Amino acid sequence: MAYWHQLLEVDLTAGDHSTAELSEEFVRTHLGGAGFTTRLLYDRVGPDVDPLDPENVLAVAPGVLVGPSVPTGSKTTFGFKSPLTGGYGKSLVGAKMGDQLKRAGYDALTITGACDEPSVLVIEDDDVRLEPADDLWGLDTRETHDRLEERYGSAFRSAIIGPAGEHESRISMIECEDRQAGRGGPGAVMGSKNLKAIAVKGSMDVPVARPDELEELNQKWRLETTGRGEIEISGTGDASVDVQYGTGEALDAKNTALGIFPTRNWQSGYFERAYERLEDPSEDRISLDPRSWTEEYVDTKRPCPYCTKPCSQFFEAEDTEYGDIAVDGPEYETQYALGGNVAVDDIEAVSKANEICDRLGLDTIDAGNAIAWAMEAEERGLLEDIETEVDLEFGDAHAVLETLRKMARAEGDLGELLKDGHVRAARRAGGGEEFAVHVKNQAPAGFEPRGIKGMALAFGVSPRGADHLTSCLYALEMNGDFWEFENYDRTRMDGKALALKSMEDLMAVYDITGVCKFTRGLTLEEGVRELVNAITGFDLSRSELLTTGERMYNLSKAFNVREGFDRDDDRLPARFTEEVPNGPNEGESIDEELYERELDRYYTARGWDTDGVPLTETLGELDLLDVADDVGVTNEIAVGQ
């Protein structure tokens, strides 16, 4: 149960669709969500396909627990070859359209080809059709959503690109009604296919193997995730504080106590200006810390479907210096990328920047890092040949907002320079790569690794590029304890490899099942396993469930290996080897020799060779024999190097 065993395949070039059966072996081995999209991507997109070619696949799959009211079971995965990294692409979102896709009778969707003209893909149970979208092309995501609602009705749920996706920006995202599939450039994939939107409505109940057992578990986890249960939270703090202030609730601690809040293009992990200016009575701006602004600006929440632990903070303000503002957020990652990293300390400005990104279709993390890079490049005199038309100075909020608008529409020299992210911008400008902070061309999340060193390794090895959610290792690093691990020291590089591998496998389970990682300290693998078994009837053991996560992770790594990625792609940007100039981690840096040693240990823990290629034996043990034939190696692992 839990499955329709149906894959919907849409060919935009031919203008038709078909269904394929997903075998019992396929669904049991990969379960759903990112498990499905990763396998489909590996099978259908080879190294000869450019990410913006029609042959690239956009694979969409709700997690196996999406649909039957599982608390926080909302996540749908978009899988694709990434226009940003050139490798494995994965972006998860609490999308109502994913829930509707499941209710329409499909476990997954693949989209290939390209439309001749801008189009909308409409899915209404077994009625699948393409409709013209010439009138929508050029509109922002909210304008498009409103038009779709007028056209199809409010019961349809959507995935939409903005102008950034239309211009094939490699840092463009897909908007899913206040939620974003942001990382890796999925918006550019839709844009390259002339696909403005996907609109979905389903009418069926998701099949459940043991409905009474599932409802009992749902009731249990509703209590736990709302803080009324009996389970002690593992390494995540007070659940009520998480809900009250959202993902940025620990911003002050990250900045002033831990010194891991990236500032001024990662030159530091301590945003000193944001706190010094509070002592100036002439300053009336609200700080970035959500504890200082939620009461004034947040009256409502717009949570993901089935959410019982809502981190949503819908920010509203009128007649500000930056105009009216209405946006879900800003999340912590946006507070860093469009706040600290560009030295803007005004929450109204950051929220307006967030709104611009959401409406025009930019990933806030990579967009903020592109602007931060440009500001440092301007300081260094590297943009003298670029007609910026904007004063690119750290701390200039208006410059940030105007630059975002230019980037999304590729307007002028500056828009063209930055629209594909800061790494390509440095190459186009002919300098500045040494301070373009990235792994595999993707900007990191807001954890300054010189003060939280396990995250350096996590950023380095993540198959989709620098990323925090692939492992959530920061939950262990910041608290010292999480799940099966205790007494971890964030200031040390050594000893993190095994924990990282284990955390990645666990978080892959969340990506497969669709349960929100904001509950990671509650559900852990045992709670998720109970839910999976109730809905599927599989009776998976703990080991079998974690192996499913490990299988997905190795498959994503194999995708990159087949694309030509190697150990060099798991190394860190030069900035992290520089000493932090101020704050709690003053003088700290990443020691390259220690990093390389721990990278060896990580590869060993994974069952890969010292170049980061999975061993044939490892892939065989994970039932990936065909993948082993493609990329597996038989070299002995060099232990302890």
XYZ file of C-alpha atoms in Angstrom:
641
model
C 0.000 0.000 0.000
C 0.948 3.720 0.161
C 1.602 3.576 -3.568
C -0.332 3.863 -6.777
C 2.689 2.295 -8.516
C 2.270 4.974 -11.171
C 4.890 7.267 -12.683
C 3.487 10.074 -14.828
C 5.844 10.831 -17.743
C 5.350 14.100 -19.630
C 7.185 14.844 -22.889
C 6.892 18.563 -23.540
C 8.454 18.365 -27.003
C 5.908 15.842 -28.228
C 3.138 17.430 -26.186
C 1.965 14.137 -24.774
C 2.167 11.986 -21.652
C 2.102 8.383 -20.530
C 2.238 6.352 -17.346
C 4.748 3.706 -16.346
C 4.406 1.148 -13.594
C 6.706 1.420 -10.602
C 7.514 -2.104 -9.533
C 7.211 -3.389 -5.989
C 10.983 -3.806 -5.920
C 11.490 -0.171 -6.984
C 9.204 1.309 -4.341
C 10.533 -0.919 -1.571
C 14.151 -0.127 -2.444
C 13.721 3.644 -2.815
C 10.470 4.307 -0.847
C 9.646 7.771 -2.247
C 10.620 11.439 -2.316
C 14.325 11.931 -2.945
C 14.740 8.163 -3.173
C 12.586 8.144 -6.292
C 13.947 11.316 -7.877
C 17.587 10.296 -7.361
C 17.061 6.913 -9.014
C 15.066 8.419 -11.888
C 17.706 11.084 -12.419
C 20.538 8.564 -12.433
C 18.725 6.301 -14.907
C 17.607 9.008 -17.329
C 20.199 11.792 -17.399
C 23.690 10.896 -18.544
C 26.867 12.996 -18.664
C 26.174 14.023 -22.265
C 23.127 16.059 -21.194
C 23.589 19.751 -20.428
C 21.411 20.934 -17.519
C 19.602 23.371 -19.825
C 19.078 20.839 -22.619
C 15.531 19.589 -23.261
C 16.817 16.102 -22.387
C 17.366 17.084 -18.762
C 14.715 15.564 -16.506
C 12.727 17.427 -13.900
C 11.605 14.655 -11.550
C 9.024 15.402 -8.863
C 8.133 13.005 -6.053
C 6.269 13.511 -2.771
C 7.743 11.735 0.237
C 6.204 8.381 1.065
C 4.510 9.901 4.147
C 2.960 12.827 2.239
C -0.820 12.666 1.966
C -2.358 10.806 4.913
C -2.119 13.649 7.480
C 1.227 12.611 8.988
C 2.410 15.486 11.221
C 4.923 17.631 9.261
C 4.759 15.114 6.383
C 4.831 17.771 3.672
C 8.062 17.571 1.702
C 8.176 16.996 -2.036
C 11.484 16.600 -3.883
C 12.411 18.199 -7.197
C 15.302 16.303 -8.820
C 17.323 17.510 -11.820
C 20.811 17.894 -13.188
C 21.814 21.182 -11.610
C 22.443 24.210 -13.851
C 24.468 25.685 -10.975
C 26.799 22.779 -10.183
C 26.571 20.669 -13.317
C 25.942 17.661 -11.083
C 23.330 16.143 -8.843
C 20.403 18.457 -8.168
C 17.889 18.061 -5.372
C 15.593 20.606 -3.771
C 12.880 19.861 -1.217
C 9.847 21.986 -0.485
C 6.737 21.808 1.689
C 4.606 21.891 -1.431
C 0.856 21.595 -1.573
C 1.206 20.605 -5.228
C 3.161 17.492 -4.169
C 0.312 16.464 -1.916
C -2.123 16.965 -4.791
C 0.105 14.976 -7.161
C -0.152 12.029 -4.781
C -3.922 12.487 -4.584
C -4.123 12.566 -8.382
C -2.868 8.988 -8.436
C 0.852 9.399 -9.106
C 3.848 8.493 -6.965
C 6.187 10.561 -9.119
C 6.332 12.797 -12.179
C 9.041 13.198 -14.810
C 9.123 16.084 -17.270
C 11.400 16.041 -20.329
C 11.627 17.989 -23.570
C 10.698 21.620 -24.111
C 7.533 23.421 -25.195
C 7.558 25.520 -28.351
C 5.787 28.326 -26.478
C 5.376 29.221 -22.787
C 3.049 26.667 -21.229
C 1.360 25.408 -18.088
C 1.259 21.706 -17.288
C -2.175 20.916 -15.845
C -2.747 17.651 -13.977
C -6.266 16.837 -12.812
C -6.348 13.162 -11.876
C -5.959 11.341 -15.219
C -6.600 14.499 -17.254
C -3.093 15.713 -18.130
C -2.698 18.564 -20.586
C -0.520 21.473 -21.682
C -2.098 24.896 -21.954
C -0.639 28.160 -23.311
C 0.987 30.592 -20.881
C 2.004 33.488 -23.132
C -0.038 35.801 -20.919
C 1.890 34.606 -17.842
C 5.420 34.898 -19.208
C 7.158 37.845 -17.586
C 4.854 37.930 -14.558
C 6.196 37.391 -11.072
C 5.230 34.319 -9.063
C 2.391 35.952 -7.104
C 0.870 37.502 -10.203
C 1.089 34.125 -11.919
C -0.483 32.323 -8.971
C -3.412 34.739 -8.987
C -3.947 34.235 -12.731
C -3.818 30.453 -12.332
C -6.336 30.602 -9.520
C -8.662 32.678 -11.694
C -8.239 30.208 -14.531
C -8.453 26.876 -12.711
C -9.878 27.575 -9.254
C -8.393 27.623 -5.773
C -8.361 23.817 -5.402
C -5.419 23.564 -7.799
C -1.953 23.756 -6.246
C 0.993 25.100 -8.175
C 4.726 25.225 -8.817
C 5.743 28.431 -10.613
C 8.856 30.145 -11.924
C 9.447 33.890 -11.960
C 11.395 36.036 -14.406
C 14.689 34.633 -13.067
C 13.727 31.151 -14.202
C 12.516 32.486 -17.536
C 15.958 34.049 -18.040
C 17.525 30.701 -17.101
C 19.336 32.101 -14.103
C 21.361 29.269 -12.621
C 20.369 30.388 -9.123
C 16.629 30.538 -9.859
C 14.088 28.605 -7.828
C 10.574 27.177 -8.102
C 7.879 28.887 -6.019
C 5.269 26.629 -4.416
C 2.811 28.982 -2.705
C 5.057 30.635 -0.086
C 7.480 27.698 -0.153
C 10.484 27.427 -2.440
C 12.464 24.665 -4.091
C 15.474 26.914 -4.021
C 18.844 25.300 -4.390
C 20.740 24.324 -7.514
C 18.779 26.233 -10.140
C 15.577 24.197 -10.684
C 13.832 27.348 -11.936
C 16.268 27.480 -14.843
C 15.376 23.899 -15.751
C 11.705 24.831 -16.011
C 12.602 28.022 -17.854
C 14.690 26.126 -20.398
C 11.637 23.962 -21.032
C 9.338 26.983 -21.550
C 7.331 25.667 -18.607
C 5.955 28.580 -16.578
C 3.972 26.519 -14.087
C 2.603 23.177 -13.000
C -0.974 23.136 -11.656
C -2.250 19.986 -9.937
C -5.509 18.820 -8.378
C -6.263 15.320 -7.143
C -9.457 13.793 -5.822
C -8.342 10.495 -4.279
C -7.299 9.416 -0.801
C -3.762 8.093 -0.498
C -3.829 4.321 0.101
C -2.658 3.160 3.539
C -1.737 -0.397 4.490
C -2.694 -0.195 8.178
C -4.973 2.840 8.621
C -5.845 2.312 12.294
C -2.183 1.972 13.229
C -1.280 5.046 11.194
C -3.986 7.158 12.828
C -2.789 6.100 16.277
C 0.760 7.119 15.349
C -0.467 10.381 13.846
C -2.186 11.253 17.112
C 0.994 10.415 19.034
C 3.182 12.616 16.824
C 0.691 15.490 16.859
C 1.203 15.611 20.609
C 4.973 15.276 20.370
C 5.484 17.912 17.687
C 3.267 20.411 19.492
C 5.239 19.958 22.701
C 2.521 18.079 24.584
C 4.051 14.625 24.378
C 6.522 12.728 26.529
C 9.580 12.417 24.272
C 12.636 14.464 25.193
C 13.916 16.578 22.320
C 17.387 15.530 21.118
C 19.768 18.437 20.658
C 17.343 20.994 19.238
C 16.249 23.141 22.167
C 12.769 24.248 23.187
C 10.101 23.333 20.622
C 7.885 26.273 21.607
C 10.753 28.723 20.948
C 11.276 27.153 17.520
C 7.642 27.781 16.666
C 7.528 31.261 18.187
C 10.585 32.608 16.382
C 11.142 30.233 13.461
C 14.438 29.045 12.045
C 16.256 32.202 13.124
C 15.507 31.752 16.816
C 19.194 31.130 17.633
C 20.579 33.949 15.470
C 21.879 35.942 18.429
C 23.658 32.898 19.885
C 25.175 32.035 16.510
C 26.496 35.564 16.173
C 27.559 36.765 19.606
C 28.241 33.514 21.479
C 29.406 31.112 18.766
C 30.677 33.539 16.129
C 29.332 31.472 13.234
C 27.040 34.067 11.554
C 28.652 34.823 8.156
C 29.361 38.509 7.622
C 30.752 40.680 4.808
C 31.162 37.888 2.262
C 32.363 35.410 4.891
C 35.198 37.631 6.048
C 33.979 37.033 9.602
C 31.441 35.077 11.617
C 30.568 38.008 13.858
C 28.261 40.783 12.666
C 29.506 43.415 15.074
C 27.738 46.403 13.509
C 24.291 44.913 14.105
C 24.863 45.095 17.857
C 26.998 48.190 18.217
C 24.422 50.357 16.466
C 21.749 49.386 19.027
C 23.615 51.572 21.504
C 23.068 54.601 19.259
C 19.765 56.279 20.245
C 19.407 57.767 16.756
C 19.036 54.274 15.317
C 15.456 53.003 15.166
C 15.883 49.993 12.911
C 14.809 46.588 14.173
C 17.637 44.073 14.415
C 17.795 40.825 12.462
C 17.153 38.682 15.549
C 13.529 37.432 15.288
C 13.109 37.803 19.041
C 13.096 41.546 18.372
C 10.642 41.656 15.456
C 8.102 38.814 15.443
C 5.717 40.557 17.849
C 5.610 43.723 15.757
C 5.534 42.255 12.261
C 4.056 38.726 12.472
C 0.319 38.229 12.980
C -0.159 34.938 11.179
C 1.519 31.764 10.000
C 1.192 30.035 6.648
C 2.617 26.604 7.392
C 3.394 23.733 5.064
C 0.649 21.118 4.621
C 0.115 18.865 7.658
C 2.480 20.983 9.757
C 2.110 20.703 13.538
C 5.361 22.517 14.325
C 5.060 25.671 12.187
C 8.238 27.708 11.790
C 6.428 30.029 9.372
C 6.623 33.737 10.244
C 4.547 35.762 7.786
C 6.122 39.239 7.867
C 3.902 42.213 7.011
C 4.626 45.943 7.080
C 3.234 48.990 5.275
C 4.775 52.287 4.210
C 8.329 51.352 5.130
C 11.421 52.943 3.649
C 11.353 50.041 1.176
C 7.615 50.092 0.460
C 4.957 47.645 1.612
C 6.263 44.209 2.596
C 4.450 40.869 2.752
C 6.504 37.679 2.772
C 6.731 34.347 4.513
C 10.033 34.726 6.307
C 12.745 35.675 6.382
C 14.187 32.316 7.398
C 17.577 32.111 9.110
C 19.403 31.418 5.850
C 17.917 34.587 4.347
C 18.731 36.579 7.480
C 22.364 35.620 6.916
C 22.574 35.770 3.108
C 20.674 39.025 2.580
C 21.501 40.425 6.010
C 24.806 39.672 7.696
C 26.677 38.633 4.585
C 25.931 41.934 2.842
C 26.203 43.818 6.190
C 22.561 44.929 6.157
C 21.233 45.089 9.713
C 17.653 46.224 9.065
C 14.990 43.494 9.207
C 12.608 45.492 7.016
C 15.240 45.661 4.285
C 16.049 41.962 4.583
C 12.355 41.060 4.465
C 11.858 43.196 1.363
C 14.842 41.492 -0.252
C 13.248 38.152 0.638
C 9.983 39.232 -0.981
C 11.769 40.336 -4.164
C 13.516 36.970 -4.409
C 10.286 35.046 -3.868
C 8.358 37.074 -6.405
C 11.083 37.168 -9.078
C 12.255 33.601 -8.477
C 15.758 33.760 -6.963
C 17.298 31.491 -4.343
C 17.985 33.828 -1.414
C 21.207 32.057 -0.352
C 23.009 32.205 -3.679
C 21.549 35.615 -4.568
C 22.823 37.117 -1.315
C 26.235 35.544 -1.772
C 26.463 36.882 -5.331
C 25.826 40.408 -4.075
C 28.250 39.984 -1.156
C 30.935 38.850 -3.598
C 30.212 41.845 -5.848
C 30.497 44.239 -2.915
C 33.925 42.891 -2.012
C 34.958 42.869 -5.670
C 33.942 46.527 -5.901
C 36.015 47.335 -2.810
C 38.994 45.660 -4.431
C 38.579 47.585 -7.689
C 37.730 44.518 -9.786
C 34.499 45.865 -11.306
C 35.857 49.040 -12.890
C 34.934 47.764 -16.360
C 31.380 46.890 -15.278
C 28.631 49.512 -15.513
C 26.967 48.660 -12.199
C 24.532 51.625 -11.963
C 24.370 50.716 -8.239
C 26.622 51.757 -5.348
C 27.843 48.323 -4.301
C 28.800 49.058 -0.711
C 28.434 46.702 2.225
C 25.478 47.789 4.326
C 23.616 49.602 1.541
C 20.152 48.040 1.652
C 18.837 49.904 -1.387
C 21.776 48.633 -3.439
C 20.869 45.067 -2.445
C 17.237 45.481 -3.488
C 18.052 47.092 -6.816
C 20.712 44.500 -7.612
C 18.260 41.649 -6.963
C 15.815 43.175 -9.444
C 18.551 43.448 -12.056
C 19.771 39.893 -11.467
C 16.325 38.346 -11.840
C 15.732 39.975 -15.223
C 19.364 39.935 -16.372
C 19.210 43.712 -16.742
C 22.334 45.684 -17.585
C 25.949 44.725 -17.040
C 25.410 44.025 -13.344
C 22.361 41.832 -13.853
C 24.129 39.806 -16.533
C 27.233 39.518 -14.364
C 25.479 38.163 -11.269
C 22.430 36.292 -12.563
C 24.186 32.910 -12.534
C 25.819 33.254 -9.119
C 29.100 34.521 -7.769
C 31.455 31.839 -9.139
C 30.497 32.494 -12.746
C 30.503 36.224 -11.979
C 34.136 36.023 -10.865
C 35.077 34.217 -14.056
C 33.236 36.761 -16.200
C 34.875 39.633 -14.327
C 38.303 38.066 -14.770
C 39.128 38.010 -11.047
C 37.866 37.427 -7.542
C 37.560 33.637 -7.536
C 39.734 33.475 -4.419
C 36.975 35.124 -2.370
C 34.011 33.473 -4.103
C 32.829 31.251 -1.253
C 31.360 28.008 -2.579
C 31.666 24.261 -2.937
C 30.816 22.867 -6.371
C 29.702 26.409 -7.384
C 27.004 26.544 -4.677
C 27.159 28.978 -1.764
C 27.100 27.487 1.747
C 24.371 27.889 4.320
C 24.850 30.302 7.212
C 27.278 28.399 9.430
C 30.767 29.911 9.437
C 32.852 26.689 9.496
C 35.937 28.226 11.082
C 33.893 28.236 14.291
C 31.952 25.009 13.697
C 34.507 22.829 11.990
C 32.456 19.712 11.355
C 30.346 21.814 9.013
C 33.435 22.412 6.875
C 33.480 18.696 6.110
C 29.695 18.648 5.666
C 29.877 21.509 3.149
C 32.750 19.866 1.294
C 31.285 16.432 0.678
C 27.604 17.216 0.032
C 26.767 15.949 -3.488
C 24.500 18.887 -4.280
C 27.114 21.476 -3.345
C 27.768 23.294 -0.066
C 24.734 22.517 2.053
C 23.595 22.138 5.649
C 20.425 20.064 5.289
C 22.130 17.098 3.641
C 23.488 16.224 7.083
C 22.099 18.699 9.670
C 25.438 18.117 11.394
C 25.135 21.552 12.971
C 22.501 20.080 15.332
C 25.279 17.936 16.827
C 28.033 20.529 16.495
C 26.170 23.390 18.177
C 24.786 21.345 21.062
C 27.529 18.746 21.481
C 24.961 15.942 21.629
C 22.455 14.583 19.127
C 20.943 11.179 18.480
C 23.652 8.546 19.148
C 26.530 11.033 19.501
C 27.730 12.855 22.604
C 30.362 15.372 23.715
C 31.289 16.708 20.280
C 33.537 19.750 20.177
C 32.663 22.212 17.405
C 36.175 23.712 17.493
C 37.845 20.465 16.393
C 38.048 19.048 12.891
C 39.058 15.517 13.822
C 36.570 12.854 14.824
C 33.669 14.124 12.706
C 33.748 11.672 9.782
C 31.694 8.810 11.196
C 29.107 11.117 12.759
C 28.755 12.994 9.471
C 28.225 9.790 7.508
C 25.585 8.594 9.970
C 23.787 11.947 10.044
C 23.717 12.091 6.241
C 22.090 8.658 6.085
C 19.503 9.677 8.689
C 18.699 12.952 6.947
C 18.360 11.090 3.638
C 15.578 9.118 5.324
C 13.794 12.411 6.005
C 14.239 13.435 2.361
C 12.783 10.106 1.258
C 9.805 10.114 3.609
C 8.919 13.813 3.406
C 8.917 14.460 7.162
C 10.254 17.908 8.037
C 13.765 18.034 9.499
C 12.541 20.571 12.023
C 11.304 17.461 13.898
C 14.651 15.671 13.622
C 15.235 15.786 17.403
C 11.867 14.133 18.017
C 11.022 11.547 15.394
C 14.553 10.321 14.689
C 14.798 7.058 12.790
C 12.511 5.018 15.048
C 9.556 7.368 14.841
C 9.887 7.663 11.085
C 10.198 3.872 10.782
C 6.916 3.318 12.637
C 5.112 5.688 10.296
C 6.647 4.196 7.144
C 5.711 0.667 8.173
C 2.137 1.661 8.991
C 1.542 3.323 5.636
C 3.437 0.796 3.469
C 3.015 -2.454 5.390
C 6.684 -3.249 4.714
C 7.782 -3.785 8.354
C 11.242 -2.413 7.674
C 13.844 -2.848 10.397
C 15.873 0.081 11.697
C 18.850 -1.122 9.669
C 16.798 -1.489 6.499
C 15.429 2.042 6.802
C 18.847 3.622 7.358
C 20.239 1.539 4.489
C 17.594 3.101 2.240
C 19.035 6.488 3.165
C 22.578 5.277 2.587
C 21.544 3.860 -0.792
C 20.100 7.198 -1.901
C 23.191 9.059 -0.728
C 25.574 6.748 -2.610
C 23.422 7.002 -5.717
C 23.660 10.801 -5.625
C 27.427 10.534 -5.223
C 27.614 8.064 -8.128
C 25.733 10.542 -10.310
C 28.459 13.112 -9.677
C 31.268 10.601 -10.214
C 29.785 9.725 -13.584
C 29.765 13.475 -14.362
C 33.508 13.633 -13.667
C 33.491 14.985 -10.102
C 36.400 13.889 -7.901
C 38.211 14.722 -4.652
C 39.033 18.241 -5.844
C 35.304 18.994 -5.886
C 35.065 18.139 -2.174
C 37.600 20.781 -1.157
C 36.868 24.092 0.521
C 37.119 27.702 -0.667
C 40.291 29.620 0.125
C 38.499 32.031 2.471
C 38.030 29.309 5.078
C 41.799 28.904 5.407
C 42.143 32.581 6.389
C 42.059 33.560 10.062
C 38.830 35.058 11.419
C 39.580 38.735 12.193
C 37.193 39.315 15.106
C 34.517 37.918 17.388
C 34.389 34.700 19.427
C 36.507 32.777 16.881
C 39.166 35.403 16.295
C 42.285 33.770 14.864
C 40.513 30.517 13.894
C 40.856 28.970 10.429
C 40.481 25.644 8.666
C 43.750 23.735 8.627
C 43.975 22.171 5.157
C 46.062 19.221 6.333
C 43.593 18.349 9.087
C 40.705 18.744 6.651
C 42.315 16.378 4.138
C 42.944 13.829 6.896
C 39.325 13.911 8.014
C 38.200 13.738 4.386
C 40.147 10.477 4.062
C 38.434 9.161 7.177
C 35.062 10.139 5.797
C 35.717 8.323 2.525
C 36.753 5.274 4.534
C 33.580 5.402 6.631
C 31.559 5.622 3.413
C 33.291 2.686 1.745
C 34.828 4.831 -0.989
C 38.367 5.049 -2.302
C 40.663 7.958 -1.474
C 39.459 9.899 -4.524
C 35.898 9.714 -3.226
C 34.640 7.038 -5.634
C 32.334 4.355 -4.169
C 33.833 0.881 -4.112
C 32.149 -1.833 -6.156
C 31.693 -3.829 -2.963
C 29.952 -0.931 -1.224
C 27.528 -0.390 -4.091
C 26.870 -4.117 -4.302
C 25.945 -4.277 -0.623
C 23.443 -1.478 -1.268
C 21.811 -3.392 -4.165
C 23.249 -0.945 -6.684
C 24.983 -3.509 -8.881
C 24.212 -1.640 -12.112
C 25.710 1.510 -10.610
C 28.758 -0.471 -9.519
C 29.258 -1.500 -13.146
C 29.137 2.176 -14.182
C 31.349 3.875 -11.599
C 32.482 1.430 -8.922
C 36.187 0.873 -8.244
C 38.005 -2.023 -6.608
C 40.907 -0.100 -5.061
C 41.661 -0.808 -1.446
C 40.760 2.032 0.884
C 43.780 3.753 2.360
C 42.853 3.837 6.033
C 43.882 6.723 8.298
C 45.561 8.941 5.745
